[in-house]
Amino acid sequence: MIEILALHAFDDNYIWLLRAGGHVAVVDPGDAAPVLRHLEASGDRLCAILATHHHGDHVGGLAELVARFPVPVFGPLREDIPGVTQALAGGERIELPQIGTEFEIIDVPGHTRGHIAYYGPSLGDDGALFCGDTLFGAGCGRLFEGTPAQMHASLARLAALPAATLVYCAHEYTQSNLRFAVAVEPGSIAVQRRSEEVAAERAAGRATIPTRIRTELETNPFLRWDVPAVRAAAASRLGHVPADAVETFAAIREWKNRF
Ligand code: ZN
Ligand code: FE
């Protein structure tokens, strides 16, 4: 039985822990302190670190953790992250023997140039995806280092995973993302319903993550480039009908930057 636990860091980051038989692997430890507190309180032993991309809120705790626990550190090949011991370009499979699971590595450039995601098809009943700052609840990461075409292709890859897959992204942004989703698709009952559900969860102090691929396909404007209402919203921003899905995605992303 593998447990997946959330540690909170900074204002709205999640550091995900995979826990089995007294071992833990940690995803995107932007801060070492909450991880160290967990290890002390539980007696668990750290067995691996997984990093999705080079931003400080994802790897800031890495140096302190590896100084104390010399464990394998997985991270993107196309980014310079000190401490990474297993560099991954996408397409590989990695094993976490102490946890008893494996991941397929998916190359998802766009937010950063080498961003990778970790997909565990046999993790839990439905599979699990750790996607850093690429796909969020009802949103997606900003394009800091990549092009709209790259991010569109990356999101399309994630959208093609089994619909029930649980999505563990690295930030609690769902509620504010949904305010934008409502602006893009004011006529969508699914977006409206999710907004109300998420508002209730947040009011009760609960996390809205993990989400599922299915939920994102139904309500995330950054995966809905083929939906007429989203294409129409893009057209009204652009002043012309978007030529293709990439132009639709780019227009929606640009709108969100100013929203
Ligand atoms: Zn980031
Ligand atoms: Fe981040």
PDB file of C-alpha atoms and ligand atoms in Angstrom:
ATOM      1  CA  MET A   1       0.000   0.000   0.000  1.00  0.00           C
ATOM      2  CA  ILE A   2       1.517   3.283  -1.118  1.00  0.00           C
ATOM      3  CA  GLU A   3       0.290   6.446   0.555  1.00  0.00           C
ATOM      4  CA  ILE A   4       0.545   9.820  -1.139  1.00  0.00           C
ATOM      5  CA  LEU A   5       0.772  12.714   1.324  1.00  0.00           C
ATOM      6  CA  ALA A   6       0.948  16.464   0.836  1.00  0.00           C
ATOM      7  CA  LEU A   7       3.367  18.691   2.703  1.00  0.00           C
ATOM      8  CA  HIS A   8       2.716  22.414   2.497  1.00  0.00           C
ATOM      9  CA  ALA A   9       5.491  24.843   1.588  1.00  0.00           C
ATOM     10  CA  PHE A  10       5.586  28.604   1.042  1.00  0.00           C
ATOM     11  CA  ASP A  11       2.164  30.127   0.285  1.00  0.00           C
ATOM     12  CA  ASP A  12       0.636  27.533  -1.996  1.00  0.00           C
ATOM     13  CA  ASN A  13       3.165  24.815  -2.910  1.00  0.00           C
ATOM     14  CA  TYR A  14       2.584  21.114  -2.369  1.00  0.00           C
ATOM     15  CA  ILE A  15       5.534  18.821  -1.782  1.00  0.00           C
ATOM     16  CA  TRP A  16       4.230  15.318  -2.498  1.00  0.00           C
ATOM     17  CA  LEU A  17       5.440  12.330  -0.487  1.00  0.00           C
ATOM     18  CA  LEU A  18       5.138   8.736  -1.616  1.00  0.00           C
ATOM     19  CA  ARG A  19       5.229   6.524   1.440  1.00  0.00           C
ATOM     20  CA  ALA A  20       5.463   2.735   1.810  1.00  0.00           C
ATOM     21  CA  GLY A  21       6.951   0.435   4.425  1.00  0.00           C
ATOM     22  CA  GLY A  22       8.794   3.159   6.301  1.00  0.00           C
ATOM     23  CA  HIS A  23      10.327   4.669   3.154  1.00  0.00           C
ATOM     24  CA  VAL A  24       9.420   7.942   1.472  1.00  0.00           C
ATOM     25  CA  ALA A  25      10.195   9.518  -1.867  1.00  0.00           C
ATOM     26  CA  VAL A  26       9.620  13.232  -2.192  1.00  0.00           C
ATOM     27  CA  VAL A  27       8.535  15.221  -5.253  1.00  0.00           C
ATOM     28  CA  ASP A  28       9.712  18.839  -5.734  1.00  0.00           C
ATOM     29  CA  PRO A  29      11.076  19.684  -2.278  1.00  0.00           C
ATOM     30  CA  GLY A  30      11.246  23.461  -2.597  1.00  0.00           C
ATOM     31  CA  ASP A  31      11.925  23.618   1.125  1.00  0.00           C
ATOM     32  CA  ALA A  32      13.765  20.970   3.164  1.00  0.00           C
ATOM     33  CA  ALA A  33      12.164  21.913   6.491  1.00  0.00           C
ATOM     34  CA  PRO A  34       8.725  20.303   6.091  1.00  0.00           C
ATOM     35  CA  VAL A  35      10.356  17.149   4.690  1.00  0.00           C
ATOM     36  CA  LEU A  36      12.785  16.958   7.622  1.00  0.00           C
ATOM     37  CA  ARG A  37       9.915  17.501  10.064  1.00  0.00           C
ATOM     38  CA  HIS A  38       8.017  14.618   8.465  1.00  0.00           C
ATOM     39  CA  LEU A  39      11.052  12.317   8.630  1.00  0.00           C
ATOM     40  CA  GLU A  40      11.653  13.152  12.292  1.00  0.00           C
ATOM     41  CA  ALA A  41       8.037  12.787  13.321  1.00  0.00           C
ATOM     42  CA  SER A  42       7.426   9.540  11.416  1.00  0.00           C
ATOM     43  CA  GLY A  43      10.789   7.798  11.533  1.00  0.00           C
ATOM     44  CA  ASP A  44      10.442   7.260   7.767  1.00  0.00           C
ATOM     45  CA  ARG A  45      13.600   7.034   5.703  1.00  0.00           C
ATOM     46  CA  LEU A  46      14.078   9.130   2.575  1.00  0.00           C
ATOM     47  CA  CYS A  47      14.829   6.912  -0.444  1.00  0.00           C
ATOM     48  CA  ALA A  48      14.589   9.210  -3.495  1.00  0.00           C
ATOM     49  CA  ILE A  49      13.944  12.748  -4.649  1.00  0.00           C
ATOM     50  CA  LEU A  50      12.062  13.564  -7.859  1.00  0.00           C
ATOM     51  CA  ALA A  51      12.331  17.038  -9.372  1.00  0.00           C
ATOM     52  CA  THR A  52      10.151  18.301 -12.222  1.00  0.00           C
ATOM     53  CA  HIS A  53      11.961  21.544 -13.097  1.00  0.00           C
ATOM     54  CA  HIS A  54      14.580  23.968 -11.865  1.00  0.00           C
ATOM     55  CA  HIS A  55      12.517  26.686 -10.138  1.00  0.00           C
ATOM     56  CA  GLY A  56      13.499  27.411  -6.551  1.00  0.00           C
ATOM     57  CA  ASP A  57      10.083  26.616  -5.107  1.00  0.00           C
ATOM     58  CA  HIS A  58      10.590  23.051  -6.424  1.00  0.00           C
ATOM     59  CA  VAL A  59      14.270  22.348  -5.800  1.00  0.00           C
ATOM     60  CA  GLY A  60      15.242  24.841  -3.064  1.00  0.00           C
ATOM     61  CA  GLY A  61      15.417  22.133  -0.403  1.00  0.00           C
ATOM     62  CA  LEU A  62      17.371  19.665  -2.484  1.00  0.00           C
ATOM     63  CA  ALA A  63      20.908  20.552  -1.371  1.00  0.00           C
ATOM     64  CA  GLU A  64      20.083  20.311   2.318  1.00  0.00           C
ATOM     65  CA  LEU A  65      18.262  16.991   1.880  1.00  0.00           C
ATOM     66  CA  VAL A  66      21.021  15.303  -0.147  1.00  0.00           C
ATOM     67  CA  ALA A  67      23.674  16.580   2.254  1.00  0.00           C
ATOM     68  CA  ARG A  68      21.921  14.597   4.988  1.00  0.00           C
ATOM     69  CA  PHE A  69      20.591  11.689   2.926  1.00  0.00           C
ATOM     70  CA  PRO A  70      22.638  10.695  -0.134  1.00  0.00           C
ATOM     71  CA  VAL A  71      19.678   9.318  -2.115  1.00  0.00           C
ATOM     72  CA  PRO A  72      19.157   9.162  -5.882  1.00  0.00           C
ATOM     73  CA  VAL A  73      17.899  12.484  -7.235  1.00  0.00           C
ATOM     74  CA  PHE A  74      15.906  12.330 -10.467  1.00  0.00           C
ATOM     75  CA  GLY A  75      15.552  15.493 -12.523  1.00  0.00           C
ATOM     76  CA  PRO A  76      15.392  16.954 -16.021  1.00  0.00           C
ATOM     77  CA  LEU A  77      18.378  16.418 -18.300  1.00  0.00           C
ATOM     78  CA  ARG A  78      17.814  19.714 -20.103  1.00  0.00           C
ATOM     79  CA  GLU A  79      18.083  21.831 -16.946  1.00  0.00           C
ATOM     80  CA  ASP A  80      20.989  22.542 -14.671  1.00  0.00           C
ATOM     81  CA  ILE A  81      19.947  21.462 -11.188  1.00  0.00           C
ATOM     82  CA  PRO A  82      22.836  20.886  -8.767  1.00  0.00           C
ATOM     83  CA  GLY A  83      22.440  17.553  -6.985  1.00  0.00           C
ATOM     84  CA  VAL A  84      20.588  15.658  -9.728  1.00  0.00           C
ATOM     85  CA  THR A  85      22.133  12.189 -10.063  1.00  0.00           C
ATOM     86  CA  GLN A  86      19.731  10.655 -12.618  1.00  0.00           C
ATOM     87  CA  ALA A  87      19.089  13.043 -15.507  1.00  0.00           C
ATOM     88  CA  LEU A  88      15.946  12.316 -17.530  1.00  0.00           C
ATOM     89  CA  ALA A  89      15.001  13.528 -21.009  1.00  0.00           C
ATOM     90  CA  GLY A  90      11.576  11.866 -21.237  1.00  0.00           C
ATOM     91  CA  GLY A  91      10.700   8.378 -22.483  1.00  0.00           C
ATOM     92  CA  GLU A  92      12.573   6.597 -19.674  1.00  0.00           C
ATOM     93  CA  ARG A  93      11.086   4.355 -17.000  1.00  0.00           C
ATOM     94  CA  ILE A  94      12.404   4.685 -13.476  1.00  0.00           C
ATOM     95  CA  GLU A  95      11.900   2.415 -10.519  1.00  0.00           C
ATOM     96  CA  LEU A  96      11.583   3.278  -6.857  1.00  0.00           C
ATOM     97  CA  PRO A  97      12.275  -0.171  -5.383  1.00  0.00           C
ATOM     98  CA  GLN A  98      11.802   0.821  -1.718  1.00  0.00           C
ATOM     99  CA  ILE A  99       8.387   2.295  -2.502  1.00  0.00           C
ATOM    100  CA  GLY A 100       7.532  -0.509  -4.914  1.00  0.00           C
ATOM    101  CA  THR A 101       6.463   1.533  -7.884  1.00  0.00           C
ATOM    102  CA  GLU A 102       7.708   2.838 -11.187  1.00  0.00           C
ATOM    103  CA  PHE A 103       7.225   5.913 -13.313  1.00  0.00           C
ATOM    104  CA  GLU A 104       7.226   6.745 -16.975  1.00  0.00           C
ATOM    105  CA  ILE A 105       8.956  10.029 -17.678  1.00  0.00           C
ATOM    106  CA  ILE A 106       7.107  12.467 -19.918  1.00  0.00           C
ATOM    107  CA  ASP A 107       8.915  15.405 -21.499  1.00  0.00           C
ATOM    108  CA  VAL A 108       6.687  18.481 -21.023  1.00  0.00           C
ATOM    109  CA  PRO A 109       8.613  21.619 -22.057  1.00  0.00           C
ATOM    110  CA  GLY A 110       6.852  24.993 -21.953  1.00  0.00           C
ATOM    111  CA  HIS A 111       6.853  26.332 -18.385  1.00  0.00           C
ATOM    112  CA  THR A 112      10.586  25.661 -18.454  1.00  0.00           C
ATOM    113  CA  ARG A 113      12.728  24.217 -21.218  1.00  0.00           C
ATOM    114  CA  GLY A 114      13.388  20.796 -19.666  1.00  0.00           C
ATOM    115  CA  HIS A 115      10.311  20.291 -17.474  1.00  0.00           C
ATOM    116  CA  ILE A 116       9.450  16.612 -16.982  1.00  0.00           C
ATOM    117  CA  ALA A 117       6.438  14.844 -15.480  1.00  0.00           C
ATOM    118  CA  TYR A 118       6.341  11.533 -13.616  1.00  0.00           C
ATOM    119  CA  TYR A 119       3.485   9.206 -14.537  1.00  0.00           C
ATOM    120  CA  GLY A 120       2.910   6.144 -12.369  1.00  0.00           C
ATOM    121  CA  PRO A 121       0.413   3.955 -14.276  1.00  0.00           C
ATOM    122  CA  SER A 122       0.196   1.398 -11.463  1.00  0.00           C
ATOM    123  CA  LEU A 123       0.194   3.845  -8.558  1.00  0.00           C
ATOM    124  CA  GLY A 124      -3.064   3.468  -6.620  1.00  0.00           C
ATOM    125  CA  ASP A 125      -6.217   2.261  -8.363  1.00  0.00           C
ATOM    126  CA  ASP A 126      -6.178   4.798 -11.164  1.00  0.00           C
ATOM    127  CA  GLY A 127      -2.566   5.821 -11.761  1.00  0.00           C
ATOM    128  CA  ALA A 128      -0.966   9.079 -10.669  1.00  0.00           C
ATOM    129  CA  LEU A 129       0.742  11.953 -12.419  1.00  0.00           C
ATOM    130  CA  PHE A 130       3.203  14.360 -10.810  1.00  0.00           C
ATOM    131  CA  CYS A 131       3.353  17.256 -13.213  1.00  0.00           C
ATOM    132  CA  GLY A 132       4.972  20.150 -11.317  1.00  0.00           C
ATOM    133  CA  ASP A 133       3.982  23.465 -12.887  1.00  0.00           C
ATOM    134  CA  THR A 134       2.732  22.173 -16.258  1.00  0.00           C
ATOM    135  CA  LEU A 135      -0.919  21.258 -15.630  1.00  0.00           C
ATOM    136  CA  PHE A 136      -2.755  22.799 -12.662  1.00  0.00           C
ATOM    137  CA  GLY A 137      -6.296  22.406 -11.369  1.00  0.00           C
ATOM    138  CA  ALA A 138      -8.235  24.356 -14.049  1.00  0.00           C
ATOM    139  CA  GLY A 139      -5.029  25.982 -15.283  1.00  0.00           C
ATOM    140  CA  CYS A 140      -1.507  25.573 -16.609  1.00  0.00           C
ATOM    141  CA  GLY A 141       1.917  27.017 -15.907  1.00  0.00           C
ATOM    142  CA  ARG A 142       3.153  30.263 -17.385  1.00  0.00           C
ATOM    143  CA  LEU A 143       5.389  30.037 -20.440  1.00  0.00           C
ATOM    144  CA  PHE A 144       8.698  31.194 -19.005  1.00  0.00           C
ATOM    145  CA  GLU A 145      11.062  29.316 -21.302  1.00  0.00           C
ATOM    146  CA  GLY A 146       8.950  27.604 -23.920  1.00  0.00           C
ATOM    147  CA  THR A 147       6.637  28.468 -26.795  1.00  0.00           C
ATOM    148  CA  PRO A 148       2.848  28.079 -26.951  1.00  0.00           C
ATOM    149  CA  ALA A 149       3.356  25.233 -29.443  1.00  0.00           C
ATOM    150  CA  GLN A 150       5.609  23.381 -26.983  1.00  0.00           C
ATOM    151  CA  MET A 151       3.227  23.866 -24.056  1.00  0.00           C
ATOM    152  CA  HIS A 152       0.252  22.856 -26.171  1.00  0.00           C
ATOM    153  CA  ALA A 153       2.035  19.635 -27.173  1.00  0.00           C
ATOM    154  CA  SER A 154       3.031  18.976 -23.551  1.00  0.00           C
ATOM    155  CA  LEU A 155      -0.504  19.483 -22.265  1.00  0.00           C
ATOM    156  CA  ALA A 156      -1.873  17.316 -25.094  1.00  0.00           C
ATOM    157  CA  ARG A 157       0.414  14.506 -23.934  1.00  0.00           C
ATOM    158  CA  LEU A 158      -0.918  14.767 -20.374  1.00  0.00           C
ATOM    159  CA  ALA A 159      -4.516  15.072 -21.592  1.00  0.00           C
ATOM    160  CA  ALA A 160      -4.095  11.746 -23.423  1.00  0.00           C
ATOM    161  CA  LEU A 161      -3.422   9.826 -20.191  1.00  0.00           C
ATOM    162  CA  PRO A 162      -6.270   7.646 -18.877  1.00  0.00           C
ATOM    163  CA  ALA A 163      -9.154   9.904 -17.793  1.00  0.00           C
ATOM    164  CA  ALA A 164      -9.219   8.579 -14.222  1.00  0.00           C
ATOM    165  CA  THR A 165      -5.533   9.386 -13.597  1.00  0.00           C
ATOM    166  CA  LEU A 166      -5.024  11.427 -10.424  1.00  0.00           C
ATOM    167  CA  VAL A 167      -3.125  14.650 -11.079  1.00  0.00           C
ATOM    168  CA  TYR A 168      -0.767  15.879  -8.364  1.00  0.00           C
ATOM    169  CA  CYS A 169       0.404  19.320  -9.404  1.00  0.00           C
ATOM    170  CA  ALA A 170       2.681  21.498  -7.313  1.00  0.00           C
ATOM    171  CA  HIS A 171       0.437  24.467  -6.466  1.00  0.00           C
ATOM    172  CA  GLU A 172      -2.984  25.136  -4.982  1.00  0.00           C
ATOM    173  CA  TYR A 173      -4.172  27.529  -7.695  1.00  0.00           C
ATOM    174  CA  THR A 174      -7.475  25.881  -8.570  1.00  0.00           C
ATOM    175  CA  GLN A 175      -9.851  28.480  -7.146  1.00  0.00           C
ATOM    176  CA  SER A 176      -8.280  31.493  -8.849  1.00  0.00           C
ATOM    177  CA  ASN A 177      -7.856  29.499 -12.058  1.00  0.00           C
ATOM    178  CA  LEU A 178     -11.573  28.769 -12.035  1.00  0.00           C
ATOM    179  CA  ARG A 179     -12.397  32.479 -11.913  1.00  0.00           C
ATOM    180  CA  PHE A 180     -10.625  32.692 -15.254  1.00  0.00           C
ATOM    181  CA  ALA A 181     -12.243  29.482 -16.556  1.00  0.00           C
ATOM    182  CA  VAL A 182     -15.669  31.028 -15.886  1.00  0.00           C
ATOM    183  CA  ALA A 183     -14.669  34.093 -17.917  1.00  0.00           C
ATOM    184  CA  VAL A 184     -13.587  31.867 -20.823  1.00  0.00           C
ATOM    185  CA  GLU A 185     -16.693  29.657 -20.718  1.00  0.00           C
ATOM    186  CA  PRO A 186     -19.460  31.577 -18.942  1.00  0.00           C
ATOM    187  CA  GLY A 187     -22.032  29.143 -20.329  1.00  0.00           C
ATOM    188  CA  SER A 188     -20.391  25.981 -19.001  1.00  0.00           C
ATOM    189  CA  ILE A 189     -22.371  24.248 -16.278  1.00  0.00           C
ATOM    190  CA  ALA A 190     -19.395  21.958 -15.536  1.00  0.00           C
ATOM    191  CA  VAL A 191     -17.088  24.946 -14.904  1.00  0.00           C
ATOM    192  CA  GLN A 192     -19.765  26.630 -12.771  1.00  0.00           C
ATOM    193  CA  ARG A 193     -20.311  23.493 -10.716  1.00  0.00           C
ATOM    194  CA  ARG A 194     -16.604  22.955 -10.189  1.00  0.00           C
ATOM    195  CA  SER A 195     -16.204  26.594  -9.087  1.00  0.00           C
ATOM    196  CA  GLU A 196     -18.836  26.081  -6.422  1.00  0.00           C
ATOM    197  CA  GLU A 197     -17.331  22.775  -5.263  1.00  0.00           C
ATOM    198  CA  VAL A 198     -13.823  24.218  -5.100  1.00  0.00           C
ATOM    199  CA  ALA A 199     -15.015  27.330  -3.242  1.00  0.00           C
ATOM    200  CA  ALA A 200     -16.624  25.064  -0.639  1.00  0.00           C
ATOM    201  CA  GLU A 201     -13.484  22.925  -0.307  1.00  0.00           C
ATOM    202  CA  ARG A 202     -11.263  25.982   0.138  1.00  0.00           C
ATOM    203  CA  ALA A 203     -13.661  27.578   2.619  1.00  0.00           C
ATOM    204  CA  ALA A 204     -13.357  24.377   4.652  1.00  0.00           C
ATOM    205  CA  GLY A 205      -9.559  24.579   4.444  1.00  0.00           C
ATOM    206  CA  ARG A 206      -9.230  21.510   2.236  1.00  0.00           C
ATOM    207  CA  ALA A 207      -6.945  20.892  -0.751  1.00  0.00           C
ATOM    208  CA  THR A 208      -8.419  20.713  -4.251  1.00  0.00           C
ATOM    209  CA  ILE A 209      -5.503  18.551  -5.410  1.00  0.00           C
ATOM    210  CA  PRO A 210      -5.283  15.811  -6.587  1.00  0.00           C
ATOM    211  CA  THR A 211      -7.625  16.395  -9.469  1.00  0.00           C
ATOM    212  CA  ARG A 212      -8.241  13.955 -12.325  1.00  0.00           C
ATOM    213  CA  ILE A 213      -7.496  14.169 -16.036  1.00  0.00           C
ATOM    214  CA  ARG A 214     -11.234  13.760 -16.677  1.00  0.00           C
ATOM    215  CA  THR A 215     -12.084  16.804 -14.541  1.00  0.00           C
ATOM    216  CA  GLU A 216      -9.456  18.852 -16.345  1.00  0.00           C
ATOM    217  CA  LEU A 217     -10.727  17.794 -19.782  1.00  0.00           C
ATOM    218  CA  GLU A 218     -14.201  19.003 -18.770  1.00  0.00           C
ATOM    219  CA  THR A 219     -13.290  22.299 -17.096  1.00  0.00           C
ATOM    220  CA  ASN A 220      -9.701  23.412 -17.791  1.00  0.00           C
ATOM    221  CA  PRO A 221      -9.674  26.061 -20.564  1.00  0.00           C
ATOM    222  CA  PHE A 222      -6.038  25.177 -21.328  1.00  0.00           C
ATOM    223  CA  LEU A 223      -7.034  21.664 -22.473  1.00  0.00           C
ATOM    224  CA  ARG A 224     -10.181  22.745 -24.332  1.00  0.00           C
ATOM    225  CA  TRP A 225      -8.700  24.251 -27.498  1.00  0.00           C
ATOM    226  CA  ASP A 226     -11.122  22.208 -29.651  1.00  0.00           C
ATOM    227  CA  VAL A 227     -14.286  23.323 -27.831  1.00  0.00           C
ATOM    228  CA  PRO A 228     -16.318  25.862 -29.858  1.00  0.00           C
ATOM    229  CA  ALA A 229     -16.904  28.176 -26.848  1.00  0.00           C
ATOM    230  CA  VAL A 230     -13.159  28.293 -26.115  1.00  0.00           C
ATOM    231  CA  ARG A 231     -12.298  28.870 -29.771  1.00  0.00           C
ATOM    232  CA  ALA A 232     -14.871  31.677 -29.825  1.00  0.00           C
ATOM    233  CA  ALA A 233     -13.345  33.234 -26.702  1.00  0.00           C
ATOM    234  CA  ALA A 234      -9.914  33.056 -28.347  1.00  0.00           C
ATOM    235  CA  ALA A 235     -11.312  34.596 -31.542  1.00  0.00           C
ATOM    236  CA  SER A 236     -12.726  37.546 -29.640  1.00  0.00           C
ATOM    237  CA  ARG A 237      -9.331  38.155 -27.992  1.00  0.00           C
ATOM    238  CA  LEU A 238      -7.447  37.792 -31.280  1.00  0.00           C
ATOM    239  CA  GLY A 239      -9.864  39.684 -33.511  1.00  0.00           C
ATOM    240  CA  HIS A 240      -9.846  36.765 -35.944  1.00  0.00           C
ATOM    241  CA  VAL A 241     -10.703  33.077 -35.962  1.00  0.00           C
ATOM    242  CA  PRO A 242      -7.718  31.092 -34.613  1.00  0.00           C
ATOM    243  CA  ALA A 243      -6.015  29.050 -37.315  1.00  0.00           C
ATOM    244  CA  ASP A 244      -5.476  26.006 -35.140  1.00  0.00           C
ATOM    245  CA  ALA A 245      -5.396  24.593 -31.624  1.00  0.00           C
ATOM    246  CA  VAL A 246      -2.014  26.169 -30.882  1.00  0.00           C
ATOM    247  CA  GLU A 247      -3.270  29.658 -31.726  1.00  0.00           C
ATOM    248  CA  THR A 248      -6.367  29.064 -29.579  1.00  0.00           C
ATOM    249  CA  PHE A 249      -4.210  27.890 -26.684  1.00  0.00           C
ATOM    250  CA  ALA A 250      -1.793  30.821 -27.116  1.00  0.00           C
ATOM    251  CA  ALA A 251      -4.631  33.363 -27.075  1.00  0.00           C
ATOM    252  CA  ILE A 252      -6.181  31.891 -23.924  1.00  0.00           C
ATOM    253  CA  ARG A 253      -2.765  31.766 -22.192  1.00  0.00           C
ATOM    254  CA  GLU A 254      -2.079  35.388 -23.174  1.00  0.00           C
ATOM    255  CA  TRP A 255      -5.471  36.455 -21.851  1.00  0.00           C
ATOM    256  CA  LYS A 256      -4.808  34.700 -18.531  1.00  0.00           C
ATOM    257  CA  ASN A 257      -1.494  36.558 -18.184  1.00  0.00           C
ATOM    258  CA  ARG A 258      -3.465  39.813 -18.075  1.00  0.00           C
ATOM    259  CA  PHE A 259      -6.559  38.560 -16.254  1.00  0.00           C
TER     260      PHE A 259
HETATM  261 ZN    ZN B   1       7.807  26.685 -11.809  1.00  0.00          ZN
HETATM  262 FE    FE B   2       6.215  26.455  -8.924  1.00  0.00          FE
END
